[in-house]
């Protein structure tokens, strides 16, 4: 590398070492390819391009238009959809643009509650969504599944203008058709936030909402393994026209064209047959890992998973989510604390942890590795007061991860 800034370089090196030496189980994280990283770091970062292809507020946008159209067209192909906006800086902004496009402030929205696996932008009181709109929530039943009859019941009672389906910590198939029927029953828009499962949908390993939802929002960096960012798509021309205006000039100015370039490159990778194989392995590993945890006495919400993640209720292990997260951090395992349905602990403390397999599957891990990871976590929790055993576990992990390198980013 040719960087001169020693302070920067030192932090970059430390973070690279951290990434290399960590078993990464945060369900929303992944490792982009070198091609995606290069596109993100490319000269497209130098360009302002407010507006959309062929309708910009700046000159010099010929190649910017080409790169944005490439991203749009690849996304259209991936999700078999007509209209796509790839300018969203984040999933939160994708949801914000969608609400602002179709609703008025204080309108009613029905979505999944945060403790059952919903997202901050699905109406949390501390988020713009909960402050500006009148959110009502559905959760999961006592087996950990969405109860669609209950969703219908709540919808009939509150008559929302919009129903949001999709979650950040829900491990089961989402029945978009059922959500459409409920939305039709009460005359509501249906929005599917597929941020977590976009990679599975793009490879036909989870049913697609395209036929059912009025609007679909997604991040691009989770199972989809692209750069950090988001997109919105729909098959409804009128809805799309509102979305376009809502994104720009509604809530964003200049799009990050270097990120859009990286989105284009990553969508190209998703179109390759090898990406489907990767997603199949993500699913297999999630099942192996959740089984391995259950065999060691851990309590998994809904007793398993259909996708890339699951949530462990740690109540029977007598450790909170935050303490487990910190403990595992200390032995180089990254997880995120997670609330569980009807959690009695705060969102900072929580009673659970969320585990996902996209990142370690990108590093080539398999069934045997999942058994080992479950063992390492079980032993860490069991021996949390024994510094010597924890030190040995960390040493084992440092040796173990060396066999599964992260992409070779820098020469
Ligand atoms: N914060 C993301 C996650 O970890 O799931 C969702 O935005």
Tab-separated table of C-alpha atoms and ligand atoms in Angstrom:
chain	number	residue	atom	x	y	z
A	1	UNK	CA	0.000	0.000	0.000
A	2	UNK	CA	1.188	3.485	-0.757
A	3	UNK	CA	-0.568	5.431	2.023
A	4	UNK	CA	1.601	7.970	3.812
A	5	UNK	CA	-0.627	8.624	6.808
A	6	UNK	CA	0.937	6.504	9.536
A	7	UNK	CA	-1.850	7.065	12.077
A	8	UNK	CA	-4.471	5.936	9.576
A	9	UNK	CA	-2.349	3.015	8.419
A	10	UNK	CA	-1.812	1.786	11.931
A	11	UNK	CA	-5.569	1.736	12.706
A	12	UNK	CA	-6.309	0.088	9.345
A	13	UNK	CA	-3.759	-2.624	10.068
A	14	UNK	CA	-5.185	-3.275	13.524
A	15	UNK	CA	-8.711	-3.578	12.132
A	16	UNK	CA	-7.527	-5.959	9.413
A	17	UNK	CA	-5.815	-8.114	12.039
A	18	UNK	CA	-8.987	-8.018	14.159
A	19	UNK	CA	-11.080	-9.147	11.196
A	20	UNK	CA	-8.599	-11.931	10.352
A	21	UNK	CA	-8.402	-13.178	13.946
A	22	UNK	CA	-12.107	-13.135	14.763
A	23	UNK	CA	-14.844	-15.718	14.353
A	24	UNK	CA	-17.401	-13.307	12.887
A	25	UNK	CA	-20.966	-14.333	13.714
A	26	UNK	CA	-22.737	-10.960	13.469
A	27	UNK	CA	-25.627	-11.886	11.181
A	28	UNK	CA	-25.587	-8.601	9.257
A	29	UNK	CA	-21.864	-8.606	8.450
A	30	UNK	CA	-19.885	-10.145	5.620
A	31	UNK	CA	-16.611	-9.779	3.688
A	32	UNK	CA	-16.807	-8.103	0.291
A	33	UNK	CA	-14.593	-9.311	-2.547
A	34	UNK	CA	-11.499	-7.342	-3.531
A	35	UNK	CA	-13.343	-6.278	-6.695
A	36	UNK	CA	-16.153	-4.741	-4.625
A	37	UNK	CA	-13.672	-3.068	-2.284
A	38	UNK	CA	-11.754	-1.642	-5.257
A	39	UNK	CA	-14.933	-0.285	-6.854
A	40	UNK	CA	-15.899	1.343	-3.539
A	41	UNK	CA	-12.443	2.924	-3.364
A	42	UNK	CA	-12.494	4.067	-6.973
A	43	UNK	CA	-12.491	7.524	-8.567
A	44	UNK	CA	-16.275	7.496	-8.772
A	45	UNK	CA	-16.014	8.996	-5.287
A	46	UNK	CA	-14.879	12.284	-6.904
A	47	UNK	CA	-18.139	12.972	-8.696
A	48	UNK	CA	-21.300	14.833	-7.754
A	49	UNK	CA	-24.395	13.602	-9.576
A	50	UNK	CA	-27.609	14.847	-7.957
A	51	UNK	CA	-30.537	13.551	-9.946
A	52	UNK	CA	-30.922	10.317	-11.875
A	53	UNK	CA	-29.348	8.882	-15.079
A	54	UNK	CA	-29.986	11.287	-18.003
A	55	UNK	CA	-31.494	13.875	-15.633
A	56	UNK	CA	-28.662	15.267	-13.517
A	57	UNK	CA	-28.077	18.640	-11.922
A	58	UNK	CA	-24.337	18.446	-12.760
A	59	UNK	CA	-22.333	18.159	-15.969
A	60	UNK	CA	-19.826	15.397	-16.667
A	61	UNK	CA	-22.137	12.550	-15.713
A	62	UNK	CA	-21.812	10.348	-18.835
A	63	UNK	CA	-19.933	7.509	-17.075
A	64	UNK	CA	-21.720	8.050	-13.789
A	65	UNK	CA	-24.955	7.407	-15.678
A	66	UNK	CA	-23.432	4.264	-17.165
A	67	UNK	CA	-22.317	2.921	-13.805
A	68	UNK	CA	-25.655	3.705	-12.127
A	69	UNK	CA	-27.558	2.085	-15.003
A	70	UNK	CA	-25.339	-0.966	-14.708
A	71	UNK	CA	-26.240	-1.304	-11.021
A	72	UNK	CA	-29.939	-0.731	-11.742
A	73	UNK	CA	-30.071	-3.245	-14.592
A	74	UNK	CA	-28.231	-5.924	-12.646
A	75	UNK	CA	-30.571	-5.441	-9.674
A	76	UNK	CA	-33.595	-5.666	-12.004
A	77	UNK	CA	-32.302	-8.985	-13.290
A	78	UNK	CA	-31.438	-10.308	-9.846
A	79	UNK	CA	-34.827	-9.660	-8.330
A	80	UNK	CA	-36.888	-9.949	-11.510
A	81	UNK	CA	-38.332	-6.487	-10.985
A	82	UNK	CA	-39.020	-3.497	-13.199
A	83	UNK	CA	-38.057	-0.374	-11.246
A	84	UNK	CA	-35.030	0.052	-8.965
A	85	UNK	CA	-33.466	2.966	-7.088
A	86	UNK	CA	-29.872	2.185	-6.041
A	87	UNK	CA	-29.026	5.561	-4.480
A	88	UNK	CA	-29.986	4.855	-0.878
A	89	UNK	CA	-27.137	5.392	1.560
A	90	UNK	CA	-28.560	2.938	4.104
A	91	UNK	CA	-31.478	0.675	4.925
A	92	UNK	CA	-32.836	3.272	7.343
A	93	UNK	CA	-32.986	5.797	4.529
A	94	UNK	CA	-34.642	3.274	2.235
A	95	UNK	CA	-37.395	2.843	4.798
A	96	UNK	CA	-37.603	6.587	5.447
A	97	UNK	CA	-37.928	7.352	1.732
A	98	UNK	CA	-40.647	4.709	1.423
A	99	UNK	CA	-42.717	6.043	4.332
A	100	UNK	CA	-42.382	9.623	3.107
A	101	UNK	CA	-43.302	8.586	-0.456
A	102	UNK	CA	-46.559	6.879	0.440
A	103	UNK	CA	-47.769	8.282	3.757
A	104	UNK	CA	-48.472	11.462	5.673
A	105	UNK	CA	-46.995	12.157	9.077
A	106	UNK	CA	-49.004	10.412	11.841
A	107	UNK	CA	-50.432	7.794	9.486
A	108	UNK	CA	-50.789	4.316	10.936
A	109	UNK	CA	-48.239	1.599	10.143
A	110	UNK	CA	-48.278	-2.007	11.337
A	111	UNK	CA	-44.896	-3.733	11.693
A	112	UNK	CA	-43.009	-6.295	13.761
A	113	UNK	CA	-41.932	-5.133	17.183
A	114	UNK	CA	-38.245	-4.702	17.965
A	115	UNK	CA	-38.065	-7.353	20.682
A	116	UNK	CA	-39.496	-9.992	18.331
A	117	UNK	CA	-36.929	-9.165	15.654
A	118	UNK	CA	-38.169	-5.974	13.942
A	119	UNK	CA	-35.883	-3.066	13.070
A	120	UNK	CA	-35.413	0.366	14.652
A	121	UNK	CA	-36.970	1.968	11.572
A	122	UNK	CA	-40.042	-0.210	11.985
A	123	UNK	CA	-41.392	2.213	14.553
A	124	UNK	CA	-39.082	2.330	17.527
A	125	UNK	CA	-39.963	5.300	19.739
A	126	UNK	CA	-36.345	6.515	19.704
A	127	UNK	CA	-36.219	6.505	15.889
A	128	UNK	CA	-37.663	8.984	13.356
A	129	UNK	CA	-40.170	6.293	12.357
A	130	UNK	CA	-41.734	6.030	15.811
A	131	UNK	CA	-41.636	9.799	16.289
A	132	UNK	CA	-43.305	10.700	12.979
A	133	UNK	CA	-45.708	7.843	12.343
A	134	UNK	CA	-48.317	6.048	14.402
A	135	UNK	CA	-46.793	2.567	14.599
A	136	UNK	CA	-48.555	-0.501	15.926
A	137	UNK	CA	-46.852	-3.857	16.231
A	138	UNK	CA	-47.273	-7.567	15.825
A	139	UNK	CA	-44.881	-10.057	17.400
A	140	UNK	CA	-44.343	-13.808	17.369
A	141	UNK	CA	-46.322	-16.575	19.112
A	142	UNK	CA	-44.898	-18.699	21.904
A	143	UNK	CA	-43.231	-21.046	19.408
A	144	UNK	CA	-41.356	-18.083	17.932
A	145	UNK	CA	-43.261	-17.868	14.623
A	146	UNK	CA	-45.269	-14.960	13.203
A	147	UNK	CA	-48.939	-15.636	13.901
A	148	UNK	CA	-50.628	-14.426	10.702
A	149	UNK	CA	-54.141	-14.691	12.184
A	150	UNK	CA	-53.014	-12.369	14.934
A	151	UNK	CA	-51.500	-9.943	12.387
A	152	UNK	CA	-54.871	-9.891	10.576
A	153	UNK	CA	-56.722	-9.318	13.818
A	154	UNK	CA	-54.523	-6.336	14.729
A	155	UNK	CA	-54.744	-4.984	11.172
A	156	UNK	CA	-58.558	-5.135	11.246
A	157	UNK	CA	-58.582	-3.321	14.557
A	158	UNK	CA	-56.201	-0.486	13.730
A	159	UNK	CA	-56.682	-0.208	9.941
A	160	UNK	CA	-53.109	0.779	9.027
A	161	UNK	CA	-52.249	2.585	5.812
A	162	UNK	CA	-49.118	0.450	5.529
A	163	UNK	CA	-47.953	-2.939	6.715
A	164	UNK	CA	-44.222	-3.568	6.969
A	165	UNK	CA	-42.953	-7.144	6.916
A	166	UNK	CA	-39.347	-8.231	7.188
A	167	UNK	CA	-37.049	-8.307	10.199
A	168	UNK	CA	-33.537	-8.092	11.579
A	169	UNK	CA	-33.716	-11.102	13.844
A	170	UNK	CA	-36.397	-13.513	12.613
A	171	UNK	CA	-35.182	-16.952	11.562
A	172	UNK	CA	-38.224	-18.325	9.771
A	173	UNK	CA	-39.609	-18.008	6.225
A	174	UNK	CA	-41.716	-14.873	5.811
A	175	UNK	CA	-44.992	-15.607	4.048
A	176	UNK	CA	-45.294	-12.536	1.804
A	177	UNK	CA	-48.468	-13.873	0.190
A	178	UNK	CA	-50.220	-13.991	3.554
A	179	UNK	CA	-49.047	-10.452	4.322
A	180	UNK	CA	-50.471	-9.346	0.934
A	181	UNK	CA	-53.844	-10.905	1.782
A	182	UNK	CA	-53.877	-9.089	5.120
A	183	UNK	CA	-52.869	-5.805	3.460
A	184	UNK	CA	-55.640	-6.254	0.863
A	185	UNK	CA	-58.158	-6.947	3.598
A	186	UNK	CA	-57.557	-3.547	5.172
A	187	UNK	CA	-56.522	-1.632	2.020
A	188	UNK	CA	-52.938	-1.038	3.173
A	189	UNK	CA	-49.692	-0.734	1.253
A	190	UNK	CA	-47.385	-3.703	1.810
A	191	UNK	CA	-43.687	-2.943	2.259
A	192	UNK	CA	-41.174	-5.804	2.499
A	193	UNK	CA	-37.859	-4.952	4.142
A	194	UNK	CA	-35.651	-7.801	2.913
A	195	UNK	CA	-32.337	-6.349	4.122
A	196	UNK	CA	-31.310	-9.542	5.894
A	197	UNK	CA	-32.513	-12.126	3.410
A	198	UNK	CA	-31.858	-10.370	0.066
A	199	UNK	CA	-29.054	-12.800	-0.843
A	200	UNK	CA	-31.351	-15.752	-0.209
A	201	UNK	CA	-34.151	-14.205	-2.263
A	202	UNK	CA	-31.821	-13.349	-5.156
A	203	UNK	CA	-30.798	-17.018	-5.320
A	204	UNK	CA	-34.333	-18.435	-4.887
A	205	UNK	CA	-33.582	-19.853	-1.468
A	206	UNK	CA	-36.325	-17.787	0.177
A	207	UNK	CA	-39.655	-16.907	-1.504
A	208	UNK	CA	-39.593	-13.496	-3.180
A	209	UNK	CA	-41.938	-10.657	-2.170
A	210	UNK	CA	-41.837	-9.126	-5.668
A	211	UNK	CA	-45.246	-10.486	-6.648
A	212	UNK	CA	-46.860	-9.297	-3.419
A	213	UNK	CA	-45.277	-6.164	-1.980
A	214	UNK	CA	-45.913	-2.631	-3.254
A	215	UNK	CA	-42.393	-1.650	-2.257
A	216	UNK	CA	-39.314	-3.659	-1.339
A	217	UNK	CA	-36.414	-2.142	0.592
A	218	UNK	CA	-33.061	-3.773	1.173
A	219	UNK	CA	-29.548	-3.121	2.299
A	220	UNK	CA	-26.799	-4.384	0.006
A	221	UNK	CA	-24.129	-5.499	2.485
A	222	UNK	CA	-25.578	-8.411	4.459
A	223	UNK	CA	-26.317	-11.772	2.791
A	224	UNK	CA	-26.012	-9.913	-0.538
A	225	UNK	CA	-22.288	-9.306	0.223
A	226	UNK	CA	-22.044	-5.916	-1.449
A	227	UNK	CA	-20.899	-2.506	-0.171
A	228	UNK	CA	-22.689	-0.802	2.736
A	229	UNK	CA	-25.785	0.838	1.283
A	230	UNK	CA	-29.340	0.130	0.198
A	231	UNK	CA	-31.893	0.114	-2.598
A	232	UNK	CA	-35.628	0.209	-3.188
A	233	UNK	CA	-37.570	-1.654	-5.842
A	234	UNK	CA	-41.115	-2.102	-7.079
A	235	UNK	CA	-43.137	-3.171	-10.100
A	236	UNK	CA	-45.587	-0.287	-9.671
A	237	UNK	CA	-44.763	2.668	-11.923
A	238	UNK	CA	-46.774	5.246	-9.953
A	239	UNK	CA	-45.320	4.093	-6.672
A	240	UNK	CA	-41.832	4.225	-8.188
A	241	UNK	CA	-42.295	7.777	-9.350
A	242	UNK	CA	-43.145	8.756	-5.748
A	243	UNK	CA	-40.155	6.797	-4.431
A	244	UNK	CA	-37.774	8.528	-6.844
A	245	UNK	CA	-38.874	11.971	-5.668
A	246	UNK	CA	-38.800	10.900	-2.059
A	247	UNK	CA	-35.166	9.729	-2.332
A	248	UNK	CA	-34.001	12.768	-4.320
A	249	UNK	CA	-34.666	15.584	-3.611
A	250	UNK	CA	-36.770	14.362	-0.661
A	251	UNK	CA	-34.223	12.947	1.763
A	252	UNK	CA	-30.873	12.709	-0.035
A	253	UNK	CA	-28.645	14.976	-2.103
A	254	UNK	CA	-25.657	13.701	-4.049
A	255	UNK	CA	-25.645	9.912	-4.435
A	256	UNK	CA	-22.476	8.037	-3.473
A	257	UNK	CA	-21.530	6.919	-6.950
A	258	UNK	CA	-18.465	4.984	-5.746
A	259	UNK	CA	-20.803	2.902	-3.587
A	260	UNK	CA	-23.199	2.539	-6.502
A	261	UNK	CA	-20.235	1.310	-8.594
A	262	UNK	CA	-19.490	-1.246	-5.879
A	263	UNK	CA	-23.176	-2.230	-5.829
A	264	UNK	CA	-22.956	-2.869	-9.586
A	265	UNK	CA	-19.873	-5.064	-9.127
A	266	UNK	CA	-21.392	-7.009	-6.234
A	267	UNK	CA	-24.673	-7.563	-8.116
A	268	UNK	CA	-22.551	-8.985	-10.951
A	269	UNK	CA	-21.090	-11.438	-8.427
A	270	UNK	CA	-24.546	-12.372	-7.135
A	271	UNK	CA	-25.554	-13.268	-10.695
A	272	UNK	CA	-22.798	-15.935	-10.847
A	273	UNK	CA	-23.695	-19.599	-10.121
A	274	UNK	CA	-21.013	-19.669	-7.398
A	275	UNK	CA	-23.054	-17.167	-5.361
A	276	UNK	CA	-26.002	-19.561	-5.185
A	277	UNK	CA	-23.676	-22.292	-3.929
A	278	UNK	CA	-22.387	-19.844	-1.309
A	279	UNK	CA	-25.936	-19.034	-0.127
A	280	UNK	CA	-26.777	-22.749	0.064
A	281	UNK	CA	-23.771	-23.184	2.328
A	282	UNK	CA	-24.850	-20.192	4.449
A	283	UNK	CA	-28.179	-21.955	5.042
A	284	UNK	CA	-26.587	-25.341	5.745
A	285	UNK	CA	-24.142	-23.786	8.201
A	286	UNK	CA	-26.942	-21.913	10.003
A	287	UNK	CA	-28.803	-25.201	10.444
A	288	UNK	CA	-25.702	-27.113	11.553
A	289	UNK	CA	-24.813	-24.378	14.007
A	290	UNK	CA	-28.288	-24.024	15.534
A	291	UNK	CA	-28.485	-27.837	15.911
A	292	UNK	CA	-25.040	-27.887	17.491
A	293	UNK	CA	-26.155	-25.246	20.014
A	294	UNK	CA	-29.395	-27.084	20.810
A	295	UNK	CA	-27.431	-30.319	21.355
A	296	UNK	CA	-25.400	-28.446	23.978
A	297	UNK	CA	-28.504	-27.276	25.858
A	298	UNK	CA	-28.919	-23.810	24.345
A	299	UNK	CA	-32.436	-22.490	23.843
A	300	UNK	CA	-32.883	-21.297	20.230
A	301	UNK	CA	-35.928	-19.143	19.407
A	302	UNK	CA	-38.386	-21.152	17.279
A	303	UNK	CA	-36.103	-24.179	17.807
A	304	UNK	CA	-34.088	-23.680	14.643
A	305	UNK	CA	-33.792	-21.616	11.509
A	306	UNK	CA	-34.861	-21.423	7.874
A	307	UNK	CA	-32.395	-18.675	6.983
A	308	UNK	CA	-28.914	-17.370	7.775
A	309	UNK	CA	-29.445	-16.509	11.441
A	310	UNK	CA	-30.997	-17.450	14.744
A	311	UNK	CA	-31.372	-15.990	18.213
A	312	UNK	CA	-30.253	-17.765	21.385
A	313	UNK	CA	-32.282	-17.114	24.530
A	314	UNK	CA	-29.579	-17.209	27.200
A	315	UNK	CA	-31.929	-17.268	30.208
A	316	UNK	CA	-31.097	-20.913	31.012
A	317	UNK	CA	-27.362	-20.120	30.815
A	318	UNK	CA	-27.765	-17.375	33.431
A	319	UNK	CA	-25.881	-14.751	31.441
A	320	UNK	CA	-27.268	-11.621	29.765
A	321	UNK	CA	-26.844	-10.809	26.061
A	322	UNK	CA	-24.449	-7.961	26.756
A	323	UNK	CA	-22.289	-10.047	29.107
A	324	UNK	CA	-22.165	-12.902	26.593
A	325	UNK	CA	-21.247	-10.469	23.803
A	326	UNK	CA	-18.414	-8.984	25.890
A	327	UNK	CA	-17.210	-12.373	27.076
A	328	UNK	CA	-17.111	-13.741	23.505
A	329	UNK	CA	-15.395	-10.571	22.290
A	330	UNK	CA	-12.631	-11.292	24.789
A	331	UNK	CA	-11.904	-14.644	23.080
A	332	UNK	CA	-12.240	-13.227	19.527
A	333	UNK	CA	-15.803	-14.280	18.721
A	334	UNK	CA	-18.061	-11.449	17.487
A	335	UNK	CA	-21.820	-11.736	18.077
A	336	UNK	CA	-24.521	-9.139	18.665
A	337	UNK	CA	-26.690	-9.046	21.746
A	338	UNK	CA	-30.363	-9.386	20.936
A	339	UNK	CA	-33.653	-8.900	22.702
A	340	UNK	CA	-35.991	-11.869	22.838
A	341	UNK	CA	-39.805	-11.665	22.592
A	342	UNK	CA	-41.220	-10.027	25.740
A	343	UNK	CA	-37.696	-9.433	27.023
A	344	UNK	CA	-37.588	-8.267	30.626
A	345	UNK	CA	-34.107	-6.783	30.123
A	346	UNK	CA	-33.420	-3.467	28.383
A	347	UNK	CA	-32.299	-3.232	24.741
A	348	UNK	CA	-28.814	-2.444	26.068
A	349	UNK	CA	-28.618	-5.531	28.301
A	350	UNK	CA	-30.924	-8.059	26.532
A	351	UNK	CA	-31.530	-11.736	27.244
A	352	UNK	CA	-30.151	-13.132	24.011
A	353	UNK	CA	-27.538	-13.102	21.285
A	354	UNK	CA	-28.077	-13.229	17.531
A	355	UNK	CA	-25.848	-15.526	15.497
A	356	UNK	CA	-25.431	-15.566	11.711
A	357	UNK	CA	-23.358	-17.594	9.266
A	358	UNK	CA	-22.878	-15.357	6.143
A	359	UNK	CA	-19.403	-14.135	7.123
A	360	UNK	CA	-17.809	-17.403	8.212
A	361	UNK	CA	-19.315	-19.185	5.203
A	362	UNK	CA	-17.564	-16.575	3.025
A	363	UNK	CA	-14.348	-17.758	4.701
A	364	UNK	CA	-15.072	-21.342	3.645
A	365	UNK	CA	-16.261	-22.812	6.944
A	366	UNK	CA	-18.339	-26.015	6.940
A	367	UNK	CA	-20.318	-28.369	9.187
A	368	UNK	CA	-17.290	-29.462	11.233
A	369	UNK	CA	-16.386	-25.825	11.871
A	370	UNK	CA	-19.927	-25.127	13.109
A	371	UNK	CA	-19.579	-27.934	15.683
A	372	UNK	CA	-16.300	-26.433	16.807
A	373	UNK	CA	-17.758	-22.913	17.060
A	374	UNK	CA	-20.673	-24.163	19.187
A	375	UNK	CA	-18.150	-25.912	21.431
A	376	UNK	CA	-15.977	-22.811	21.768
A	377	UNK	CA	-18.987	-20.661	22.707
A	378	UNK	CA	-20.349	-23.263	25.120
A	379	UNK	CA	-16.958	-23.664	26.819
A	380	UNK	CA	-16.475	-19.876	27.024
A	381	UNK	CA	-19.837	-19.372	28.702
A	382	UNK	CA	-19.391	-22.353	31.022
A	383	UNK	CA	-15.908	-21.206	32.066
A	384	UNK	CA	-16.562	-17.481	32.056
A	385	UNK	CA	-14.848	-17.007	35.432
A	386	UNK	CA	-11.778	-19.052	34.556
A	387	UNK	CA	-9.180	-16.766	32.946
A	388	UNK	CA	-6.812	-19.654	32.141
A	389	UNK	CA	-9.418	-21.623	30.179
A	390	UNK	CA	-10.542	-18.444	28.367
A	391	UNK	CA	-6.930	-17.761	27.393
A	392	UNK	CA	-6.626	-21.299	25.987
A	393	UNK	CA	-9.879	-20.848	24.055
A	394	UNK	CA	-8.577	-17.633	22.514
A	395	UNK	CA	-5.347	-19.350	21.478
A	396	UNK	CA	-7.332	-22.196	19.902
A	397	UNK	CA	-9.396	-19.637	17.976
A	398	UNK	CA	-6.318	-17.805	16.705
A	399	UNK	CA	-4.990	-21.063	15.256
A	400	UNK	CA	-8.397	-22.176	13.942
A	401	UNK	CA	-9.191	-18.995	11.950
A	402	UNK	CA	-5.795	-19.030	10.220
A	403	UNK	CA	-7.149	-21.891	8.075
A	404	UNK	CA	-10.005	-19.662	6.851
A	405	UNK	CA	-8.461	-16.386	5.621
A	406	UNK	CA	-10.430	-13.256	4.745
A	407	UNK	CA	-10.122	-12.031	1.122
A	408	UNK	CA	-6.613	-10.935	0.209
A	409	UNK	CA	-7.347	-7.197	0.114
A	410	UNK	CA	-3.939	-5.543	0.213
A	411	UNK	CA	-0.575	-6.517	-1.204
B	1	LIG	N1	-28.206	-3.137	12.292
B	1	LIG	C1	-28.580	-4.131	11.321
B	1	LIG	C2	-28.453	-5.500	11.859
B	1	LIG	O1	-27.470	-5.768	12.521
B	1	LIG	O2	-29.308	-6.327	11.609
B	1	LIG	C3	-29.909	-3.860	10.790
B	1	LIG	O3	-29.899	-2.583	10.285
